[in-house]
């Protein structure tokens, strides 16, 4: 099945890679659901994503990013402020053009879809985005019809077969070293983007905690030490000028959303963008 055939084409391409979150069995299509041989069944949402959380798993406890955050992020990313980050990710990801790409914590799918467009893809390439947030995946699935979006908790078992993934993106999102090692085939690339200490530092005068911890990069590398070797490390650093709308969106698209009121206003501001982009190779 070729690309550009919408939701069904992408599902058929990716189906062999998926596994049941309850028993680990392979999944098949049953009406508008996915179902394994033991009849564990997972529904397709109207927007087109599939809910692959095991029954009872954190339905209300962990919604991930809520709609206001997702919409703010879409507007902000659409205005180009993080294009250089995305370009660096694309450059690393396409060093060995991948057939299977997984984005863990994909949000509304902006990075995944930019990679998809940059990729002179083999027609059977499979792009899968995982996120815990239904609000994020609703927007992702409606916009990016050539990728498959699945509700998954990165903190638990991912619904993807062992050693099946060529490139795994993990961009400003939670990580799971055991699961990432399991789903990546030997030689495959894990591309991690994380904020450096002074990322968006000018914003901290305006809003409390943007949640950047010290030594993040070293600690992350240490956690991935046993199954990965460092393939590339790059710091992406520049300044960008934000309009008042941009400032409002960048505040609402991250954890600081929970610490400001909805009528938060700000002046234009020039901010530092500073992130570490790492490519780790699965040994
Ligand atoms: C800062 S956003 C980044 C989204 C996207 N990678 C981007 O940079 O545009 C973090 C994302 O991680 C998701 N997330 C948080 N906890 C998660 C979990 N346990 N499993 C999967 N996704 C999670 C959130 O819903 C959100 O979409
Ligand atoms: Zn099952």
PDB file of C-alpha atoms and ligand atoms in Angstrom:
ATOM      1  CA  UNK A   1       0.000   0.000   0.000  1.00  0.00           C
ATOM      2  CA  UNK A   2       1.482   3.322  -1.026  1.00  0.00           C
ATOM      3  CA  UNK A   3       1.716   6.601   0.816  1.00  0.00           C
ATOM      4  CA  UNK A   4      -0.853   9.290   0.470  1.00  0.00           C
ATOM      5  CA  UNK A   5      -3.716   6.844   0.889  1.00  0.00           C
ATOM      6  CA  UNK A   6      -4.778   8.303   4.169  1.00  0.00           C
ATOM      7  CA  UNK A   7      -5.609   6.601   7.405  1.00  0.00           C
ATOM      8  CA  UNK A   8      -6.135   3.060   6.110  1.00  0.00           C
ATOM      9  CA  UNK A   9      -2.934   2.940   4.080  1.00  0.00           C
ATOM     10  CA  UNK A  10      -0.871   4.057   7.027  1.00  0.00           C
ATOM     11  CA  UNK A  11      -2.564   1.574   9.346  1.00  0.00           C
ATOM     12  CA  UNK A  12      -1.893  -1.341   6.982  1.00  0.00           C
ATOM     13  CA  UNK A  13       1.742  -0.343   6.667  1.00  0.00           C
ATOM     14  CA  UNK A  14       2.298  -0.047  10.396  1.00  0.00           C
ATOM     15  CA  UNK A  15       0.126  -2.895  11.670  1.00  0.00           C
ATOM     16  CA  UNK A  16       2.850  -5.576  11.616  1.00  0.00           C
ATOM     17  CA  UNK A  17       4.901  -3.414  13.989  1.00  0.00           C
ATOM     18  CA  UNK A  18       2.235  -3.033  16.654  1.00  0.00           C
ATOM     19  CA  UNK A  19       1.737  -5.249  19.683  1.00  0.00           C
ATOM     20  CA  UNK A  20      -1.124  -5.699  22.126  1.00  0.00           C
ATOM     21  CA  UNK A  21      -0.532  -3.680  25.320  1.00  0.00           C
ATOM     22  CA  UNK A  22      -2.097  -6.450  27.442  1.00  0.00           C
ATOM     23  CA  UNK A  23      -0.574  -9.687  26.109  1.00  0.00           C
ATOM     24  CA  UNK A  24       2.085  -8.541  23.614  1.00  0.00           C
ATOM     25  CA  UNK A  25       0.376 -10.440  20.748  1.00  0.00           C
ATOM     26  CA  UNK A  26       0.106  -9.098  17.212  1.00  0.00           C
ATOM     27  CA  UNK A  27      -2.859  -6.889  16.382  1.00  0.00           C
ATOM     28  CA  UNK A  28      -5.312  -7.092  13.530  1.00  0.00           C
ATOM     29  CA  UNK A  29      -8.100  -4.790  12.337  1.00  0.00           C
ATOM     30  CA  UNK A  30     -11.657  -5.509  13.515  1.00  0.00           C
ATOM     31  CA  UNK A  31     -14.159  -2.901  12.266  1.00  0.00           C
ATOM     32  CA  UNK A  32     -12.952   0.377  13.729  1.00  0.00           C
ATOM     33  CA  UNK A  33     -10.811  -1.303  16.389  1.00  0.00           C
ATOM     34  CA  UNK A  34      -7.532  -3.127  16.724  1.00  0.00           C
ATOM     35  CA  UNK A  35      -7.751  -6.585  18.260  1.00  0.00           C
ATOM     36  CA  UNK A  36      -5.315  -9.364  19.194  1.00  0.00           C
ATOM     37  CA  UNK A  37      -5.883 -13.140  19.025  1.00  0.00           C
ATOM     38  CA  UNK A  38      -6.970 -13.099  22.671  1.00  0.00           C
ATOM     39  CA  UNK A  39      -9.611 -10.488  21.794  1.00  0.00           C
ATOM     40  CA  UNK A  40      -8.115  -7.545  23.652  1.00  0.00           C
ATOM     41  CA  UNK A  41      -9.710  -4.667  21.752  1.00  0.00           C
ATOM     42  CA  UNK A  42      -8.639  -1.049  21.285  1.00  0.00           C
ATOM     43  CA  UNK A  43     -10.822   1.546  19.673  1.00  0.00           C
ATOM     44  CA  UNK A  44     -10.164   4.076  16.995  1.00  0.00           C
ATOM     45  CA  UNK A  45     -11.140   7.602  18.025  1.00  0.00           C
ATOM     46  CA  UNK A  46     -13.201   9.677  15.593  1.00  0.00           C
ATOM     47  CA  UNK A  47     -10.188  11.885  14.894  1.00  0.00           C
ATOM     48  CA  UNK A  48      -8.282   8.813  13.663  1.00  0.00           C
ATOM     49  CA  UNK A  49      -5.844   7.909  16.448  1.00  0.00           C
ATOM     50  CA  UNK A  50      -6.025   4.593  18.325  1.00  0.00           C
ATOM     51  CA  UNK A  51      -6.160   4.280  22.065  1.00  0.00           C
ATOM     52  CA  UNK A  52      -3.612   1.639  23.027  1.00  0.00           C
ATOM     53  CA  UNK A  53      -3.586   2.142  26.774  1.00  0.00           C
ATOM     54  CA  UNK A  54      -4.363  -1.100  28.616  1.00  0.00           C
ATOM     55  CA  UNK A  55      -7.837  -1.019  30.201  1.00  0.00           C
ATOM     56  CA  UNK A  56      -7.904   0.987  33.414  1.00  0.00           C
ATOM     57  CA  UNK A  57      -4.466   2.460  32.838  1.00  0.00           C
ATOM     58  CA  UNK A  58      -4.404   6.059  34.040  1.00  0.00           C
ATOM     59  CA  UNK A  59      -7.536   7.169  32.191  1.00  0.00           C
ATOM     60  CA  UNK A  60      -7.904  10.311  34.221  1.00  0.00           C
ATOM     61  CA  UNK A  61      -4.708  10.537  36.268  1.00  0.00           C
ATOM     62  CA  UNK A  62      -2.297  11.457  33.459  1.00  0.00           C
ATOM     63  CA  UNK A  63      -3.918  13.437  30.667  1.00  0.00           C
ATOM     64  CA  UNK A  64      -0.584  14.850  29.432  1.00  0.00           C
ATOM     65  CA  UNK A  65      -0.844  18.204  27.702  1.00  0.00           C
ATOM     66  CA  UNK A  66      -4.312  19.705  27.582  1.00  0.00           C
ATOM     67  CA  UNK A  67      -5.937  21.383  24.607  1.00  0.00           C
ATOM     68  CA  UNK A  68      -4.904  24.975  25.430  1.00  0.00           C
ATOM     69  CA  UNK A  69      -1.278  23.833  25.616  1.00  0.00           C
ATOM     70  CA  UNK A  70      -1.477  21.841  22.404  1.00  0.00           C
ATOM     71  CA  UNK A  71      -3.041  24.717  20.474  1.00  0.00           C
ATOM     72  CA  UNK A  72      -0.499  27.191  21.853  1.00  0.00           C
ATOM     73  CA  UNK A  73       2.316  24.869  20.778  1.00  0.00           C
ATOM     74  CA  UNK A  74       0.916  24.461  17.297  1.00  0.00           C
ATOM     75  CA  UNK A  75       0.713  28.251  16.830  1.00  0.00           C
ATOM     76  CA  UNK A  76       4.176  28.814  18.270  1.00  0.00           C
ATOM     77  CA  UNK A  77       5.916  26.098  16.235  1.00  0.00           C
ATOM     78  CA  UNK A  78       4.067  27.233  13.116  1.00  0.00           C
ATOM     79  CA  UNK A  79       5.702  30.667  13.407  1.00  0.00           C
ATOM     80  CA  UNK A  80       9.150  29.113  12.881  1.00  0.00           C
ATOM     81  CA  UNK A  81      10.849  29.804  16.223  1.00  0.00           C
ATOM     82  CA  UNK A  82      12.045  26.193  16.566  1.00  0.00           C
ATOM     83  CA  UNK A  83      12.704  25.448  12.875  1.00  0.00           C
ATOM     84  CA  UNK A  84      16.450  25.216  13.522  1.00  0.00           C
ATOM     85  CA  UNK A  85      15.894  22.565  16.185  1.00  0.00           C
ATOM     86  CA  UNK A  86      13.733  20.597  13.803  1.00  0.00           C
ATOM     87  CA  UNK A  87      16.264  20.996  10.961  1.00  0.00           C
ATOM     88  CA  UNK A  88      18.995  19.538  13.175  1.00  0.00           C
ATOM     89  CA  UNK A  89      16.778  16.587  14.098  1.00  0.00           C
ATOM     90  CA  UNK A  90      15.921  15.973  10.427  1.00  0.00           C
ATOM     91  CA  UNK A  91      19.571  16.122   9.446  1.00  0.00           C
ATOM     92  CA  UNK A  92      20.511  13.480  12.029  1.00  0.00           C
ATOM     93  CA  UNK A  93      17.479  11.303  11.307  1.00  0.00           C
ATOM     94  CA  UNK A  94      18.114  11.174   7.561  1.00  0.00           C
ATOM     95  CA  UNK A  95      21.767  10.150   7.773  1.00  0.00           C
ATOM     96  CA  UNK A  96      20.454   6.627   7.198  1.00  0.00           C
ATOM     97  CA  UNK A  97      17.011   7.105   5.614  1.00  0.00           C
ATOM     98  CA  UNK A  98      14.691   5.226   7.947  1.00  0.00           C
ATOM     99  CA  UNK A  99      11.782   2.923   7.084  1.00  0.00           C
ATOM    100  CA  UNK A 100      10.230   3.018  10.558  1.00  0.00           C
ATOM    101  CA  UNK A 101      10.163   6.202  12.642  1.00  0.00           C
ATOM    102  CA  UNK A 102       8.656   6.422  16.105  1.00  0.00           C
ATOM    103  CA  UNK A 103       8.143   9.717  17.950  1.00  0.00           C
ATOM    104  CA  UNK A 104       7.732   9.121  21.703  1.00  0.00           C
ATOM    105  CA  UNK A 105       5.884  12.080  23.226  1.00  0.00           C
ATOM    106  CA  UNK A 106       5.029  13.458  19.778  1.00  0.00           C
ATOM    107  CA  UNK A 107       2.584  16.139  20.926  1.00  0.00           C
ATOM    108  CA  UNK A 108       0.644  17.422  17.940  1.00  0.00           C
ATOM    109  CA  UNK A 109       3.095  15.837  15.526  1.00  0.00           C
ATOM    110  CA  UNK A 110       4.956  18.853  14.207  1.00  0.00           C
ATOM    111  CA  UNK A 111       8.456  17.307  14.278  1.00  0.00           C
ATOM    112  CA  UNK A 112       7.262  13.977  12.894  1.00  0.00           C
ATOM    113  CA  UNK A 113       5.442  15.596   9.989  1.00  0.00           C
ATOM    114  CA  UNK A 114       8.381  17.867   9.134  1.00  0.00           C
ATOM    115  CA  UNK A 115      10.633  14.798   9.042  1.00  0.00           C
ATOM    116  CA  UNK A 116       8.085  13.000   6.879  1.00  0.00           C
ATOM    117  CA  UNK A 117       8.065  15.857   4.378  1.00  0.00           C
ATOM    118  CA  UNK A 118      11.876  16.071   4.272  1.00  0.00           C
ATOM    119  CA  UNK A 119      12.193  12.312   3.741  1.00  0.00           C
ATOM    120  CA  UNK A 120      12.398  11.089   0.153  1.00  0.00           C
ATOM    121  CA  UNK A 121      10.502   8.185   1.562  1.00  0.00           C
ATOM    122  CA  UNK A 122      10.272   4.654   0.377  1.00  0.00           C
ATOM    123  CA  UNK A 123       6.537   4.261  -0.153  1.00  0.00           C
ATOM    124  CA  UNK A 124       6.263   1.695   2.623  1.00  0.00           C
ATOM    125  CA  UNK A 125       7.840   3.918   5.292  1.00  0.00           C
ATOM    126  CA  UNK A 126       5.949   3.967   8.557  1.00  0.00           C
ATOM    127  CA  UNK A 127       5.734   6.996  10.850  1.00  0.00           C
ATOM    128  CA  UNK A 128       4.193   6.479  14.282  1.00  0.00           C
ATOM    129  CA  UNK A 129       3.591   9.109  16.970  1.00  0.00           C
ATOM    130  CA  UNK A 130       2.927   8.169  20.597  1.00  0.00           C
ATOM    131  CA  UNK A 131       1.581  10.445  23.301  1.00  0.00           C
ATOM    132  CA  UNK A 132      -0.435  10.178  26.493  1.00  0.00           C
ATOM    133  CA  UNK A 133      -2.514  13.237  25.565  1.00  0.00           C
ATOM    134  CA  UNK A 134      -5.710  12.638  23.613  1.00  0.00           C
ATOM    135  CA  UNK A 135      -5.977  16.391  22.983  1.00  0.00           C
ATOM    136  CA  UNK A 136      -2.564  16.350  21.334  1.00  0.00           C
ATOM    137  CA  UNK A 137      -3.311  13.261  19.236  1.00  0.00           C
ATOM    138  CA  UNK A 138      -6.684  14.583  18.146  1.00  0.00           C
ATOM    139  CA  UNK A 139      -4.957  17.546  16.536  1.00  0.00           C
ATOM    140  CA  UNK A 140      -2.077  15.374  15.275  1.00  0.00           C
ATOM    141  CA  UNK A 141      -4.319  12.777  13.627  1.00  0.00           C
ATOM    142  CA  UNK A 142      -6.584  15.341  11.991  1.00  0.00           C
ATOM    143  CA  UNK A 143      -3.666  17.204  10.451  1.00  0.00           C
ATOM    144  CA  UNK A 144      -1.069  14.569   9.583  1.00  0.00           C
ATOM    145  CA  UNK A 145      -2.996  11.832   7.767  1.00  0.00           C
ATOM    146  CA  UNK A 146       0.105   9.940   6.620  1.00  0.00           C
ATOM    147  CA  UNK A 147       1.259   9.057  10.135  1.00  0.00           C
ATOM    148  CA  UNK A 148      -0.280   6.727  12.708  1.00  0.00           C
ATOM    149  CA  UNK A 149      -0.961   8.162  16.160  1.00  0.00           C
ATOM    150  CA  UNK A 150      -1.382   5.996  19.256  1.00  0.00           C
ATOM    151  CA  UNK A 151      -2.197   6.795  22.868  1.00  0.00           C
ATOM    152  CA  UNK A 152       0.653   5.274  24.859  1.00  0.00           C
ATOM    153  CA  UNK A 153       2.320   5.983  28.186  1.00  0.00           C
ATOM    154  CA  UNK A 154       6.059   6.299  27.653  1.00  0.00           C
ATOM    155  CA  UNK A 155       6.502   5.278  31.292  1.00  0.00           C
ATOM    156  CA  UNK A 156       5.087   1.833  30.505  1.00  0.00           C
ATOM    157  CA  UNK A 157       5.315  -0.827  27.808  1.00  0.00           C
ATOM    158  CA  UNK A 158       5.203   0.711  24.329  1.00  0.00           C
ATOM    159  CA  UNK A 159       2.857  -0.957  21.839  1.00  0.00           C
ATOM    160  CA  UNK A 160       5.611  -1.599  19.346  1.00  0.00           C
ATOM    161  CA  UNK A 161       7.426  -4.849  18.555  1.00  0.00           C
ATOM    162  CA  UNK A 162      10.997  -5.604  19.648  1.00  0.00           C
ATOM    163  CA  UNK A 163      13.827  -4.324  17.415  1.00  0.00           C
ATOM    164  CA  UNK A 164      11.415  -2.839  14.868  1.00  0.00           C
ATOM    165  CA  UNK A 165      12.285   0.885  14.848  1.00  0.00           C
ATOM    166  CA  UNK A 166      14.999   2.647  12.785  1.00  0.00           C
ATOM    167  CA  UNK A 167      14.707   6.161  14.245  1.00  0.00           C
ATOM    168  CA  UNK A 168      13.146   7.098  17.557  1.00  0.00           C
ATOM    169  CA  UNK A 169      12.512  10.791  18.235  1.00  0.00           C
ATOM    170  CA  UNK A 170      12.192  12.014  21.812  1.00  0.00           C
ATOM    171  CA  UNK A 171      11.755  15.760  21.861  1.00  0.00           C
ATOM    172  CA  UNK A 172      11.121  17.677  25.099  1.00  0.00           C
ATOM    173  CA  UNK A 173       9.307  14.572  26.323  1.00  0.00           C
ATOM    174  CA  UNK A 174       9.631  11.809  28.927  1.00  0.00           C
ATOM    175  CA  UNK A 175      12.070   8.959  28.293  1.00  0.00           C
ATOM    176  CA  UNK A 176      12.138   5.241  29.032  1.00  0.00           C
ATOM    177  CA  UNK A 177      15.573   3.744  28.471  1.00  0.00           C
ATOM    178  CA  UNK A 178      14.439   0.110  28.756  1.00  0.00           C
ATOM    179  CA  UNK A 179      11.597   0.436  26.284  1.00  0.00           C
ATOM    180  CA  UNK A 180      13.594   2.586  23.882  1.00  0.00           C
ATOM    181  CA  UNK A 181      16.327  -0.073  23.894  1.00  0.00           C
ATOM    182  CA  UNK A 182      13.776  -2.828  23.332  1.00  0.00           C
ATOM    183  CA  UNK A 183      12.004  -1.295  20.323  1.00  0.00           C
ATOM    184  CA  UNK A 184      15.112  -0.051  18.478  1.00  0.00           C
ATOM    185  CA  UNK A 185      16.942  -2.485  16.208  1.00  0.00           C
ATOM    186  CA  UNK A 186      20.729  -2.726  16.534  1.00  0.00           C
ATOM    187  CA  UNK A 187      22.374   0.255  14.825  1.00  0.00           C
ATOM    188  CA  UNK A 188      19.173   2.317  14.988  1.00  0.00           C
ATOM    189  CA  UNK A 189      19.179   5.949  16.141  1.00  0.00           C
ATOM    190  CA  UNK A 190      17.585   7.524  19.190  1.00  0.00           C
ATOM    191  CA  UNK A 191      17.430  11.301  18.783  1.00  0.00           C
ATOM    192  CA  UNK A 192      16.859  13.188  22.003  1.00  0.00           C
ATOM    193  CA  UNK A 193      16.205  16.922  22.292  1.00  0.00           C
ATOM    194  CA  UNK A 194      16.379  18.452  25.750  1.00  0.00           C
ATOM    195  CA  UNK A 195      16.597  22.018  27.003  1.00  0.00           C
ATOM    196  CA  UNK A 196      20.009  23.347  28.054  1.00  0.00           C
ATOM    197  CA  UNK A 197      20.282  25.227  31.356  1.00  0.00           C
ATOM    198  CA  UNK A 198      19.569  28.615  29.871  1.00  0.00           C
ATOM    199  CA  UNK A 199      16.878  27.658  27.353  1.00  0.00           C
ATOM    200  CA  UNK A 200      14.309  30.506  27.301  1.00  0.00           C
ATOM    201  CA  UNK A 201      15.989  31.980  30.400  1.00  0.00           C
ATOM    202  CA  UNK A 202      14.548  35.459  29.753  1.00  0.00           C
ATOM    203  CA  UNK A 203      11.081  33.995  30.358  1.00  0.00           C
ATOM    204  CA  UNK A 204      11.905  32.986  33.893  1.00  0.00           C
ATOM    205  CA  UNK A 205      11.652  36.581  34.984  1.00  0.00           C
ATOM    206  CA  UNK A 206       7.993  36.460  33.893  1.00  0.00           C
ATOM    207  CA  UNK A 207       6.778  33.032  34.940  1.00  0.00           C
ATOM    208  CA  UNK A 208       7.739  30.529  37.603  1.00  0.00           C
ATOM    209  CA  UNK A 209       9.473  27.247  36.934  1.00  0.00           C
ATOM    210  CA  UNK A 210      10.143  26.096  33.445  1.00  0.00           C
ATOM    211  CA  UNK A 211      11.487  22.917  34.996  1.00  0.00           C
ATOM    212  CA  UNK A 212      15.059  22.717  33.755  1.00  0.00           C
ATOM    213  CA  UNK A 213      17.347  20.599  35.919  1.00  0.00           C
ATOM    214  CA  UNK A 214      21.102  20.816  35.999  1.00  0.00           C
ATOM    215  CA  UNK A 215      23.300  18.137  34.428  1.00  0.00           C
ATOM    216  CA  UNK A 216      20.369  16.835  32.456  1.00  0.00           C
ATOM    217  CA  UNK A 217      22.475  15.849  29.505  1.00  0.00           C
ATOM    218  CA  UNK A 218      25.087  13.960  31.555  1.00  0.00           C
ATOM    219  CA  UNK A 219      22.466  12.178  33.611  1.00  0.00           C
ATOM    220  CA  UNK A 220      20.525  11.179  30.519  1.00  0.00           C
ATOM    221  CA  UNK A 221      23.626   9.866  28.783  1.00  0.00           C
ATOM    222  CA  UNK A 222      24.443   7.822  31.895  1.00  0.00           C
ATOM    223  CA  UNK A 223      20.972   6.248  31.898  1.00  0.00           C
ATOM    224  CA  UNK A 224      21.324   5.176  28.272  1.00  0.00           C
ATOM    225  CA  UNK A 225      24.891   3.985  28.709  1.00  0.00           C
ATOM    226  CA  UNK A 226      24.338   0.231  28.735  1.00  0.00           C
ATOM    227  CA  UNK A 227      22.473  -0.199  25.443  1.00  0.00           C
ATOM    228  CA  UNK A 228      23.604   2.855  23.447  1.00  0.00           C
ATOM    229  CA  UNK A 229      26.716   4.649  22.252  1.00  0.00           C
ATOM    230  CA  UNK A 230      26.860   8.361  21.468  1.00  0.00           C
ATOM    231  CA  UNK A 231      26.646   8.956  17.717  1.00  0.00           C
ATOM    232  CA  UNK A 232      26.463  12.762  17.680  1.00  0.00           C
ATOM    233  CA  UNK A 233      25.958  15.650  20.062  1.00  0.00           C
ATOM    234  CA  UNK A 234      25.063  19.147  19.007  1.00  0.00           C
ATOM    235  CA  UNK A 235      24.036  22.239  20.867  1.00  0.00           C
ATOM    236  CA  UNK A 236      21.534  24.372  18.980  1.00  0.00           C
ATOM    237  CA  UNK A 237      21.725  27.902  20.304  1.00  0.00           C
ATOM    238  CA  UNK A 238      20.374  31.205  18.976  1.00  0.00           C
ATOM    239  CA  UNK A 239      18.267  34.190  19.977  1.00  0.00           C
ATOM    240  CA  UNK A 240      14.808  34.822  18.604  1.00  0.00           C
ATOM    241  CA  UNK A 241      12.434  37.769  18.948  1.00  0.00           C
ATOM    242  CA  UNK A 242       9.018  36.957  20.326  1.00  0.00           C
ATOM    243  CA  UNK A 243       5.920  39.070  19.838  1.00  0.00           C
ATOM    244  CA  UNK A 244       3.488  39.371  22.758  1.00  0.00           C
ATOM    245  CA  UNK A 245       1.424  36.577  21.149  1.00  0.00           C
ATOM    246  CA  UNK A 246       4.510  34.370  20.875  1.00  0.00           C
ATOM    247  CA  UNK A 247       5.356  34.969  24.541  1.00  0.00           C
ATOM    248  CA  UNK A 248       1.848  34.026  25.579  1.00  0.00           C
ATOM    249  CA  UNK A 249       1.953  30.863  23.464  1.00  0.00           C
ATOM    250  CA  UNK A 250       5.391  29.735  24.615  1.00  0.00           C
ATOM    251  CA  UNK A 251       4.293  30.137  28.223  1.00  0.00           C
ATOM    252  CA  UNK A 252       1.079  28.187  27.656  1.00  0.00           C
ATOM    253  CA  UNK A 253       2.645  25.391  25.605  1.00  0.00           C
ATOM    254  CA  UNK A 254       4.791  24.119  28.495  1.00  0.00           C
ATOM    255  CA  UNK A 255       4.469  23.334  32.202  1.00  0.00           C
ATOM    256  CA  UNK A 256       4.303  27.024  33.055  1.00  0.00           C
ATOM    257  CA  UNK A 257       0.773  26.861  31.622  1.00  0.00           C
ATOM    258  CA  UNK A 258      -0.242  25.539  35.046  1.00  0.00           C
ATOM    259  CA  UNK A 259       1.281  28.540  36.848  1.00  0.00           C
ATOM    260  CA  UNK A 260      -0.219  31.505  34.997  1.00  0.00           C
ATOM    261  CA  UNK A 261      -3.758  32.732  34.617  1.00  0.00           C
ATOM    262  CA  UNK A 262      -5.546  32.546  31.288  1.00  0.00           C
ATOM    263  CA  UNK A 263      -5.390  36.342  30.858  1.00  0.00           C
ATOM    264  CA  UNK A 264      -1.582  36.326  31.109  1.00  0.00           C
ATOM    265  CA  UNK A 265      -0.141  39.203  29.015  1.00  0.00           C
ATOM    266  CA  UNK A 266       3.453  40.022  28.190  1.00  0.00           C
ATOM    267  CA  UNK A 267       5.532  42.460  26.166  1.00  0.00           C
ATOM    268  CA  UNK A 268       7.635  41.461  23.203  1.00  0.00           C
ATOM    269  CA  UNK A 269      10.812  39.736  24.313  1.00  0.00           C
ATOM    270  CA  UNK A 270      14.063  38.514  22.813  1.00  0.00           C
ATOM    271  CA  UNK A 271      14.829  35.034  24.150  1.00  0.00           C
ATOM    272  CA  UNK A 272      17.632  32.508  24.107  1.00  0.00           C
ATOM    273  CA  UNK A 273      16.890  29.166  22.490  1.00  0.00           C
ATOM    274  CA  UNK A 274      19.400  26.609  23.788  1.00  0.00           C
ATOM    275  CA  UNK A 275      18.884  22.887  23.427  1.00  0.00           C
ATOM    276  CA  UNK A 276      21.030  19.760  23.338  1.00  0.00           C
ATOM    277  CA  UNK A 277      20.372  17.429  20.441  1.00  0.00           C
ATOM    278  CA  UNK A 278      21.883  13.980  20.882  1.00  0.00           C
ATOM    279  CA  UNK A 279      21.911  10.988  18.623  1.00  0.00           C
ATOM    280  CA  UNK A 280      22.477   7.711  20.434  1.00  0.00           C
ATOM    281  CA  UNK A 281      23.058   4.491  18.481  1.00  0.00           C
ATOM    282  CA  UNK A 282      21.528   1.260  19.708  1.00  0.00           C
ATOM    283  CA  UNK A 283      24.384  -1.189  20.212  1.00  0.00           C
TER     284      UNK A 283
HETATM  285  C1  LIG B   1       6.714  19.546  25.958  1.00  0.00           C
HETATM  286  S1  LIG B   1       5.614  18.476  25.079  1.00  0.00           S
HETATM  287  C2  LIG B   1       6.569  18.104  23.618  1.00  0.00           C
HETATM  288  C3  LIG B   1       5.743  17.635  22.464  1.00  0.00           C
HETATM  289  C4  LIG B   1       6.510  17.502  21.133  1.00  0.00           C
HETATM  290  N1  LIG B   1       7.568  16.511  21.217  1.00  0.00           N
HETATM  291  C5  LIG B   1       7.067  18.842  20.740  1.00  0.00           C
HETATM  292  O1  LIG B   1       8.213  19.129  21.082  1.00  0.00           O
HETATM  293  O2  LIG B   1       6.337  19.607  20.102  1.00  0.00           O
HETATM  294  C6  LIG B   1       5.657  16.988  26.017  1.00  0.00           C
HETATM  295  C7  LIG B   1       4.731  15.911  25.485  1.00  0.00           C
HETATM  296  O3  LIG B   1       4.891  14.719  26.253  1.00  0.00           O
HETATM  297  C8  LIG B   1       3.613  14.163  26.482  1.00  0.00           C
HETATM  298  N2  LIG B   1       3.681  13.276  27.643  1.00  0.00           N
HETATM  299  C9  LIG B   1       3.791  13.602  28.954  1.00  0.00           C
HETATM  300  N3  LIG B   1       3.848  12.493  29.710  1.00  0.00           N
HETATM  301  C10 LIG B   1       3.784  11.434  28.856  1.00  0.00           C
HETATM  302  C11 LIG B   1       3.805  10.018  29.023  1.00  0.00           C
HETATM  303  N4  LIG B   1       3.907   9.471  30.242  1.00  0.00           N
HETATM  304  N5  LIG B   1       3.709   9.241  27.941  1.00  0.00           N
HETATM  305  C12 LIG B   1       3.595   9.781  26.701  1.00  0.00           C
HETATM  306  N6  LIG B   1       3.592  11.105  26.475  1.00  0.00           N
HETATM  307  C13 LIG B   1       3.685  11.923  27.535  1.00  0.00           C
HETATM  308  C14 LIG B   1       2.715  15.365  26.662  1.00  0.00           C
HETATM  309  O4  LIG B   1       1.347  15.044  26.471  1.00  0.00           O
HETATM  310  C15 LIG B   1       3.271  16.302  25.592  1.00  0.00           C
HETATM  311  O5  LIG B   1       2.627  16.112  24.355  1.00  0.00           O
HETATM  312 ZN1  LIG B   2      -3.794  -9.079  23.701  1.00  0.00          ZN
END
